Amino acid sequence: MTEARPPRTTVFGVLPWPERQAITEALRTETVGGLVLLAAAVVALVWANSPWSAAYESVRDFHFGIPALGLDLSVGHWTADGLLAVFFLVAGIELKRELVVGELRTPATAALPVIAALCGMAVPAALYTLVAASGGGSLHGWAVPMATDIAFALAVLAVISTHLPSALRAFLLTLAVVDDLGAILIIAVFFTSGLNFWALGGAFAGLVLFYVLQRLRVRGWWWYVPLGVATWALMYNSGVHATVAGVAMGLILRTTRDKGEAASPGARVSHLVHPVSAGVAVPLFALFAAGVTVSGGALGRVFTDPEPLGVVTGLVVGKILGIFLGTYLAARFTRARLNPDLAWADVFGLATLAGIGFTVALLIGELAFPDPSEAEHIKAAVLVGSLIAAALAAVLLRRRNRLYKRLYEEEERDDDADGIPDIYQTGSRSGAR
């Protein structure tokens, strides 16, 4: 008598209803924010290449702050070190939610997106290193092409008007969440220098106090906002990139509800802060980070200099190979299986879309290449690589849009008008879990 084998987990099947509600809200905010981000990037490029480019540089390099506290920063640095901390706060909350109640809470459902994301980070870094080393270039930018920009990717989906099923969008979101975690670990480990241990100890004490307040169920923004700002300032002065404070506080926030709570602290903070992150913080960072000079010579260097070429290769080729192969290997050697309504062409299209690595790639590019002249070429490579990935993804995903539209309509059908799609009440052959 043979031993019964455990059932295989359907990949890209129908999401559980609570999970789908949470992801739908997050993706709606990211889509709107992505369109604002796209507009900000266009404004930055036009402004930086206009007769008023000197005004752009003057605004970006204008300093203000509190010098006595070590916080006399330029506008560009305030957006990178300050506003992006808000972005990473939201990323930390989303990662915590995924680990506690989302797709990453069990090994069976976490295996595929985690393996795909890890391969989608490792292969671009390896390709950058190979291209840069073969051309005699610097290896400092190996981490630039590793991260996926979920907001920009969703903006592309909105522009080309696709109807990706919710599970495909959720997979893209999970990839981006794991990418963000990888990026913040890389920033913390590889782009930290000249540590101030007193400031670092103060930042750690602030995070411990933040944790204690959460454990004691203390409520009230007047506790957390001043503590969060102080912890961020101490982290900045410690020599560790200040965005680490944001993701740490996001991971500390509780994402499960107590009895009688309408929403967890993490959900409440995310609901309030996510629109600010997506609609204000990230677009302002893009406005002052994406303003690179575009000329024939500059674009030519993207495809001739080893470092920019390594970034483009990593984003366009590395992301596709890494995520597609990671997904295939996970489906081949784990209990995961592909939704029978979808094909590997859909995974390939999604992997291509993940090659859009805008926000975090620009941030890591600035950290890896402190020389502004070198950073300009890396930023141009990020823009070019992201645009190529977006164009390829648009072609691939539009070809499958008829199938996506049918699956999307099946997911959304609510004949009894009770607010819950019928697919959650009648079952589906697409693999509801």
JSON list of N, CA and C in Angstrom, two decimals, residues 165-220:
[
{"chain": "A", "resi": 165, "resn": "PRO", "atom": "N", "xyz": [-5.14, 38.65, -13.56]},
{"chain": "A", "resi": 165, "resn": "PRO", "atom": "CA", "xyz": [-5.87, 38.08, -12.42]},
{"chain": "A", "resi": 165, "resn": "PRO", "atom": "C", "xyz": [-5.20, 38.50, -11.11]},
{"chain": "A", "resi": 166, "resn": "SER", "atom": "N", "xyz": [-5.97, 38.50, -10.04]},
{"chain": "A", "resi": 166, "resn": "SER", "atom": "CA", "xyz": [-5.46, 38.99, -8.76]},
{"chain": "A", "resi": 166, "resn": "SER", "atom": "C", "xyz": [-4.26, 38.17, -8.27]},
{"chain": "A", "resi": 167, "resn": "ALA", "atom": "N", "xyz": [-4.24, 36.88, -8.57]},
{"chain": "A", "resi": 167, "resn": "ALA", "atom": "CA", "xyz": [-3.13, 36.04, -8.09]},
{"chain": "A", "resi": 167, "resn": "ALA", "atom": "C", "xyz": [-1.82, 36.43, -8.76]},
{"chain": "A", "resi": 168, "resn": "LEU", "atom": "N", "xyz": [-1.86, 36.80, -10.06]},
{"chain": "A", "resi": 168, "resn": "LEU", "atom": "CA", "xyz": [-0.65, 37.25, -10.74]},
{"chain": "A", "resi": 168, "resn": "LEU", "atom": "C", "xyz": [-0.17, 38.57, -10.15]},
{"chain": "A", "resi": 169, "resn": "ARG", "atom": "N", "xyz": [-1.12, 39.47, -9.86]},
{"chain": "A", "resi": 169, "resn": "ARG", "atom": "CA", "xyz": [-0.73, 40.74, -9.25]},
{"chain": "A", "resi": 169, "resn": "ARG", "atom": "C", "xyz": [-0.18, 40.51, -7.84]},
{"chain": "A", "resi": 170, "resn": "ALA", "atom": "N", "xyz": [-0.79, 39.58, -7.11]},
{"chain": "A", "resi": 170, "resn": "ALA", "atom": "CA", "xyz": [-0.30, 39.27, -5.77]},
{"chain": "A", "resi": 170, "resn": "ALA", "atom": "C", "xyz": [1.11, 38.68, -5.83]},
{"chain": "A", "resi": 171, "resn": "PHE", "atom": "N", "xyz": [1.37, 37.84, -6.81]},
{"chain": "A", "resi": 171, "resn": "PHE", "atom": "CA", "xyz": [2.71, 37.27, -6.97]},
{"chain": "A", "resi": 171, "resn": "PHE", "atom": "C", "xyz": [3.73, 38.36, -7.24]},
{"chain": "A", "resi": 172, "resn": "LEU", "atom": "N", "xyz": [3.35, 39.33, -8.10]},
{"chain": "A", "resi": 172, "resn": "LEU", "atom": "CA", "xyz": [4.24, 40.45, -8.39]},
{"chain": "A", "resi": 172, "resn": "LEU", "atom": "C", "xyz": [4.50, 41.27, -7.13]},
{"chain": "A", "resi": 173, "resn": "LEU", "atom": "N", "xyz": [3.44, 41.49, -6.33]},
{"chain": "A", "resi": 173, "resn": "LEU", "atom": "CA", "xyz": [3.59, 42.24, -5.08]},
{"chain": "A", "resi": 173, "resn": "LEU", "atom": "C", "xyz": [4.50, 41.50, -4.11]},
{"chain": "A", "resi": 174, "resn": "THR", "atom": "N", "xyz": [4.33, 40.17, -3.99]},
{"chain": "A", "resi": 174, "resn": "THR", "atom": "CA", "xyz": [5.17, 39.39, -3.08]},
{"chain": "A", "resi": 174, "resn": "THR", "atom": "C", "xyz": [6.63, 39.42, -3.53]},
{"chain": "A", "resi": 175, "resn": "LEU", "atom": "N", "xyz": [6.86, 39.32, -4.84]},
{"chain": "A", "resi": 175, "resn": "LEU", "atom": "CA", "xyz": [8.22, 39.44, -5.35]},
{"chain": "A", "resi": 175, "resn": "LEU", "atom": "C", "xyz": [8.84, 40.77, -4.94]},
{"chain": "A", "resi": 176, "resn": "ALA", "atom": "N", "xyz": [8.06, 41.86, -5.10]},
{"chain": "A", "resi": 176, "resn": "ALA", "atom": "CA", "xyz": [8.57, 43.19, -4.76]},
{"chain": "A", "resi": 176, "resn": "ALA", "atom": "C", "xyz": [8.84, 43.32, -3.27]},
{"chain": "A", "resi": 177, "resn": "VAL", "atom": "N", "xyz": [7.98, 42.70, -2.44]},
{"chain": "A", "resi": 177, "resn": "VAL", "atom": "CA", "xyz": [8.18, 42.77, -0.99]},
{"chain": "A", "resi": 177, "resn": "VAL", "atom": "C", "xyz": [9.49, 42.07, -0.60]},
{"chain": "A", "resi": 178, "resn": "VAL", "atom": "N", "xyz": [9.72, 40.88, -1.15]},
{"chain": "A", "resi": 178, "resn": "VAL", "atom": "CA", "xyz": [10.96, 40.16, -0.85]},
{"chain": "A", "resi": 178, "resn": "VAL", "atom": "C", "xyz": [12.16, 40.93, -1.40]},
{"chain": "A", "resi": 179, "resn": "ASP", "atom": "N", "xyz": [12.01, 41.51, -2.60]},
{"chain": "A", "resi": 179, "resn": "ASP", "atom": "CA", "xyz": [13.06, 42.35, -3.17]},
{"chain": "A", "resi": 179, "resn": "ASP", "atom": "C", "xyz": [13.40, 43.51, -2.25]},
{"chain": "A", "resi": 180, "resn": "ASP", "atom": "N", "xyz": [12.36, 44.16, -1.72]},
{"chain": "A", "resi": 180, "resn": "ASP", "atom": "CA", "xyz": [12.58, 45.31, -0.82]},
{"chain": "A", "resi": 180, "resn": "ASP", "atom": "C", "xyz": [13.35, 44.88, 0.42]},
{"chain": "A", "resi": 181, "resn": "LEU", "atom": "N", "xyz": [12.99, 43.71, 0.97]},
{"chain": "A", "resi": 181, "resn": "LEU", "atom": "CA", "xyz": [13.72, 43.21, 2.14]},
{"chain": "A", "resi": 181, "resn": "LEU", "atom": "C", "xyz": [15.18, 42.97, 1.78]},
{"chain": "A", "resi": 182, "resn": "GLY", "atom": "N", "xyz": [15.41, 42.33, 0.63]},
{"chain": "A", "resi": 182, "resn": "GLY", "atom": "CA", "xyz": [16.78, 42.10, 0.20]},
{"chain": "A", "resi": 182, "resn": "GLY", "atom": "C", "xyz": [17.54, 43.40, 0.01]},
{"chain": "A", "resi": 183, "resn": "ALA", "atom": "N", "xyz": [16.86, 44.40, -0.57]},
{"chain": "A", "resi": 183, "resn": "ALA", "atom": "CA", "xyz": [17.52, 45.69, -0.81]},
{"chain": "A", "resi": 183, "resn": "ALA", "atom": "C", "xyz": [17.90, 46.37, 0.49]},
{"chain": "A", "resi": 184, "resn": "ILE", "atom": "N", "xyz": [17.00, 46.35, 1.48]},
{"chain": "A", "resi": 184, "resn": "ILE", "atom": "CA", "xyz": [17.30, 47.03, 2.74]},
{"chain": "A", "resi": 184, "resn": "ILE", "atom": "C", "xyz": [18.41, 46.30, 3.48]},
{"chain": "A", "resi": 185, "resn": "LEU", "atom": "N", "xyz": [18.48, 44.98, 3.37]},
{"chain": "A", "resi": 185, "resn": "LEU", "atom": "CA", "xyz": [19.59, 44.24, 3.99]},
{"chain": "A", "resi": 185, "resn": "LEU", "atom": "C", "xyz": [20.90, 44.58, 3.32]},
{"chain": "A", "resi": 186, "resn": "ILE", "atom": "N", "xyz": [20.87, 44.70, 1.99]},
{"chain": "A", "resi": 186, "resn": "ILE", "atom": "CA", "xyz": [22.09, 45.07, 1.25]},
{"chain": "A", "resi": 186, "resn": "ILE", "atom": "C", "xyz": [22.54, 46.47, 1.63]},
{"chain": "A", "resi": 187, "resn": "ILE", "atom": "N", "xyz": [21.58, 47.40, 1.72]},
{"chain": "A", "resi": 187, "resn": "ILE", "atom": "CA", "xyz": [21.92, 48.77, 2.10]},
{"chain": "A", "resi": 187, "resn": "ILE", "atom": "C", "xyz": [22.52, 48.79, 3.50]},
{"chain": "A", "resi": 188, "resn": "ALA", "atom": "N", "xyz": [21.92, 48.04, 4.43]},
{"chain": "A", "resi": 188, "resn": "ALA", "atom": "CA", "xyz": [22.39, 48.04, 5.82]},
{"chain": "A", "resi": 188, "resn": "ALA", "atom": "C", "xyz": [23.77, 47.42, 5.95]},
{"chain": "A", "resi": 189, "resn": "VAL", "atom": "N", "xyz": [24.04, 46.36, 5.17]},
{"chain": "A", "resi": 189, "resn": "VAL", "atom": "CA", "xyz": [25.29, 45.61, 5.33]},
{"chain": "A", "resi": 189, "resn": "VAL", "atom": "C", "xyz": [26.42, 46.20, 4.49]},
{"chain": "A", "resi": 190, "resn": "PHE", "atom": "N", "xyz": [26.13, 46.54, 3.23]},
{"chain": "A", "resi": 190, "resn": "PHE", "atom": "CA", "xyz": [27.20, 46.90, 2.30]},
{"chain": "A", "resi": 190, "resn": "PHE", "atom": "C", "xyz": [27.39, 48.40, 2.10]},
{"chain": "A", "resi": 191, "resn": "PHE", "atom": "N", "xyz": [26.42, 49.20, 2.52]},
{"chain": "A", "resi": 191, "resn": "PHE", "atom": "CA", "xyz": [26.55, 50.64, 2.32]},
{"chain": "A", "resi": 191, "resn": "PHE", "atom": "C", "xyz": [26.52, 51.38, 3.65]},
{"chain": "A", "resi": 192, "resn": "THR", "atom": "N", "xyz": [27.18, 50.79, 4.63]},
{"chain": "A", "resi": 192, "resn": "THR", "atom": "CA", "xyz": [27.32, 51.40, 5.95]},
{"chain": "A", "resi": 192, "resn": "THR", "atom": "C", "xyz": [28.81, 51.65, 6.20]},
{"chain": "A", "resi": 193, "resn": "SER", "atom": "N", "xyz": [29.16, 52.86, 6.62]},
{"chain": "A", "resi": 193, "resn": "SER", "atom": "CA", "xyz": [30.57, 53.18, 6.88]},
{"chain": "A", "resi": 193, "resn": "SER", "atom": "C", "xyz": [30.64, 54.22, 7.98]},
{"chain": "A", "resi": 194, "resn": "GLY", "atom": "N", "xyz": [31.77, 54.25, 8.68]},
{"chain": "A", "resi": 194, "resn": "GLY", "atom": "CA", "xyz": [31.99, 55.25, 9.72]},
{"chain": "A", "resi": 194, "resn": "GLY", "atom": "C", "xyz": [30.94, 55.20, 10.81]},
{"chain": "A", "resi": 195, "resn": "LEU", "atom": "N", "xyz": [30.74, 54.03, 11.40]},
{"chain": "A", "resi": 195, "resn": "LEU", "atom": "CA", "xyz": [29.67, 53.87, 12.39]},
{"chain": "A", "resi": 195, "resn": "LEU", "atom": "C", "xyz": [29.89, 54.74, 13.62]},
{"chain": "A", "resi": 196, "resn": "ASN", "atom": "N", "xyz": [28.82, 55.40, 14.06]},
{"chain": "A", "resi": 196, "resn": "ASN", "atom": "CA", "xyz": [28.78, 56.10, 15.33]},
{"chain": "A", "resi": 196, "resn": "ASN", "atom": "C", "xyz": [27.99, 55.21, 16.30]},
{"chain": "A", "resi": 197, "resn": "PHE", "atom": "N", "xyz": [28.71, 54.51, 17.16]},
{"chain": "A", "resi": 197, "resn": "PHE", "atom": "CA", "xyz": [28.05, 53.49, 17.98]},
{"chain": "A", "resi": 197, "resn": "PHE", "atom": "C", "xyz": [27.12, 54.10, 19.02]},
{"chain": "A", "resi": 198, "resn": "TRP", "atom": "N", "xyz": [27.38, 55.33, 19.45]},
{"chain": "A", "resi": 198, "resn": "TRP", "atom": "CA", "xyz": [26.45, 55.97, 20.38]},
{"chain": "A", "resi": 198, "resn": "TRP", "atom": "C", "xyz": [25.11, 56.23, 19.71]},
{"chain": "A", "resi": 199, "resn": "ALA", "atom": "N", "xyz": [25.17, 56.78, 18.50]},
{"chain": "A", "resi": 199, "resn": "ALA", "atom": "CA", "xyz": [23.93, 57.03, 17.78]},
{"chain": "A", "resi": 199, "resn": "ALA", "atom": "C", "xyz": [23.23, 55.72, 17.42]},
{"chain": "A", "resi": 200, "resn": "LEU", "atom": "N", "xyz": [24.01, 54.71, 17.02]},
{"chain": "A", "resi": 200, "resn": "LEU", "atom": "CA", "xyz": [23.43, 53.42, 16.68]},
{"chain": "A", "resi": 200, "resn": "LEU", "atom": "C", "xyz": [22.76, 52.79, 17.91]},
{"chain": "A", "resi": 201, "resn": "GLY", "atom": "N", "xyz": [23.41, 52.92, 19.07]},
{"chain": "A", "resi": 201, "resn": "GLY", "atom": "CA", "xyz": [22.81, 52.41, 20.30]},
{"chain": "A", "resi": 201, "resn": "GLY", "atom": "C", "xyz": [21.53, 53.14, 20.65]},
{"chain": "A", "resi": 202, "resn": "GLY", "atom": "N", "xyz": [21.51, 54.46, 20.42]},
{"chain": "A", "resi": 202, "resn": "GLY", "atom": "CA", "xyz": [20.29, 55.23, 20.66]},
{"chain": "A", "resi": 202, "resn": "GLY", "atom": "C", "xyz": [19.17, 54.81, 19.73]},
{"chain": "A", "resi": 203, "resn": "ALA", "atom": "N", "xyz": [19.50, 54.56, 18.46]},
{"chain": "A", "resi": 203, "resn": "ALA", "atom": "CA", "xyz": [18.49, 54.11, 17.50]},
{"chain": "A", "resi": 203, "resn": "ALA", "atom": "C", "xyz": [17.94, 52.74, 17.91]},
{"chain": "A", "resi": 204, "resn": "PHE", "atom": "N", "xyz": [18.83, 51.85, 18.34]},
{"chain": "A", "resi": 204, "resn": "PHE", "atom": "CA", "xyz": [18.40, 50.52, 18.78]},
{"chain": "A", "resi": 204, "resn": "PHE", "atom": "C", "xyz": [17.49, 50.63, 20.01]},
{"chain": "A", "resi": 205, "resn": "ALA", "atom": "N", "xyz": [17.86, 51.54, 20.95]},
{"chain": "A", "resi": 205, "resn": "ALA", "atom": "CA", "xyz": [17.02, 51.75, 22.13]},
{"chain": "A", "resi": 205, "resn": "ALA", "atom": "C", "xyz": [15.65, 52.27, 21.74]},
{"chain": "A", "resi": 206, "resn": "GLY", "atom": "N", "xyz": [15.61, 53.15, 20.74]},
{"chain": "A", "resi": 206, "resn": "GLY", "atom": "CA", "xyz": [14.33, 53.65, 20.25]},
{"chain": "A", "resi": 206, "resn": "GLY", "atom": "C", "xyz": [13.47, 52.53, 19.68]},
{"chain": "A", "resi": 207, "resn": "LEU", "atom": "N", "xyz": [14.08, 51.61, 18.94]},
{"chain": "A", "resi": 207, "resn": "LEU", "atom": "CA", "xyz": [13.33, 50.49, 18.37]},
{"chain": "A", "resi": 207, "resn": "LEU", "atom": "C", "xyz": [12.84, 49.54, 19.47]},
{"chain": "A", "resi": 208, "resn": "VAL", "atom": "N", "xyz": [13.65, 49.35, 20.50]},
{"chain": "A", "resi": 208, "resn": "VAL", "atom": "CA", "xyz": [13.23, 48.51, 21.63]},
{"chain": "A", "resi": 208, "resn": "VAL", "atom": "C", "xyz": [12.02, 49.14, 22.32]},
{"chain": "A", "resi": 209, "resn": "LEU", "atom": "N", "xyz": [12.07, 50.46, 22.55]},
{"chain": "A", "resi": 209, "resn": "LEU", "atom": "CA", "xyz": [10.95, 51.15, 23.18]},
{"chain": "A", "resi": 209, "resn": "LEU", "atom": "C", "xyz": [9.71, 51.06, 22.29]},
{"chain": "A", "resi": 210, "resn": "PHE", "atom": "N", "xyz": [9.90, 51.17, 20.96]},
{"chain": "A", "resi": 210, "resn": "PHE", "atom": "CA", "xyz": [8.80, 51.02, 20.01]},
{"chain": "A", "resi": 210, "resn": "PHE", "atom": "C", "xyz": [8.16, 49.64, 20.17]},
{"chain": "A", "resi": 211, "resn": "TYR", "atom": "N", "xyz": [8.99, 48.61, 20.30]},
{"chain": "A", "resi": 211, "resn": "TYR", "atom": "CA", "xyz": [8.50, 47.24, 20.47]},
{"chain": "A", "resi": 211, "resn": "TYR", "atom": "C", "xyz": [7.74, 47.08, 21.78]},
{"chain": "A", "resi": 212, "resn": "VAL", "atom": "N", "xyz": [8.29, 47.66, 22.85]},
{"chain": "A", "resi": 212, "resn": "VAL", "atom": "CA", "xyz": [7.64, 47.56, 24.17]},
{"chain": "A", "resi": 212, "resn": "VAL", "atom": "C", "xyz": [6.27, 48.23, 24.14]},
{"chain": "A", "resi": 213, "resn": "LEU", "atom": "N", "xyz": [6.18, 49.39, 23.52]},
{"chain": "A", "resi": 213, "resn": "LEU", "atom": "CA", "xyz": [4.90, 50.08, 23.42]},
{"chain": "A", "resi": 213, "resn": "LEU", "atom": "C", "xyz": [3.88, 49.23, 22.66]},
{"chain": "A", "resi": 214, "resn": "GLN", "atom": "N", "xyz": [4.35, 48.54, 21.62]},
{"chain": "A", "resi": 214, "resn": "GLN", "atom": "CA", "xyz": [3.44, 47.65, 20.88]},
{"chain": "A", "resi": 214, "resn": "GLN", "atom": "C", "xyz": [3.00, 46.47, 21.74]},
{"chain": "A", "resi": 215, "resn": "ARG", "atom": "N", "xyz": [3.93, 45.91, 22.48]},
{"chain": "A", "resi": 215, "resn": "ARG", "atom": "CA", "xyz": [3.59, 44.77, 23.32]},
{"chain": "A", "resi": 215, "resn": "ARG", "atom": "C", "xyz": [2.61, 45.15, 24.42]},
{"chain": "A", "resi": 216, "resn": "LEU", "atom": "N", "xyz": [2.74, 46.38, 24.92]},
{"chain": "A", "resi": 216, "resn": "LEU", "atom": "CA", "xyz": [1.85, 46.85, 25.98]},
{"chain": "A", "resi": 216, "resn": "LEU", "atom": "C", "xyz": [0.53, 47.39, 25.43]},
{"chain": "A", "resi": 217, "resn": "ARG", "atom": "N", "xyz": [0.37, 47.31, 24.12]},
{"chain": "A", "resi": 217, "resn": "ARG", "atom": "CA", "xyz": [-0.85, 47.77, 23.45]},
{"chain": "A", "resi": 217, "resn": "ARG", "atom": "C", "xyz": [-1.11, 49.26, 23.70]},
{"chain": "A", "resi": 218, "resn": "VAL", "atom": "N", "xyz": [-0.03, 50.04, 23.75]},
{"chain": "A", "resi": 218, "resn": "VAL", "atom": "CA", "xyz": [-0.17, 51.48, 23.92]},
{"chain": "A", "resi": 218, "resn": "VAL", "atom": "C", "xyz": [-0.61, 52.08, 22.59]},
{"chain": "A", "resi": 219, "resn": "ARG", "atom": "N", "xyz": [-1.64, 52.92, 22.62]},
{"chain": "A", "resi": 219, "resn": "ARG", "atom": "CA", "xyz": [-2.15, 53.56, 21.41]},
{"chain": "A", "resi": 219, "resn": "ARG", "atom": "C", "xyz": [-1.96, 55.07, 21.51]},
{"chain": "A", "resi": 220, "resn": "GLY", "atom": "N", "xyz": [-1.98, 55.73, 20.36]},
{"chain": "A", "resi": 220, "resn": "GLY", "atom": "CA", "xyz": [-1.84, 57.18, 20.33]},
{"chain": "A", "resi": 220, "resn": "GLY", "atom": "C", "xyz": [-0.64, 57.60, 19.50]}
]
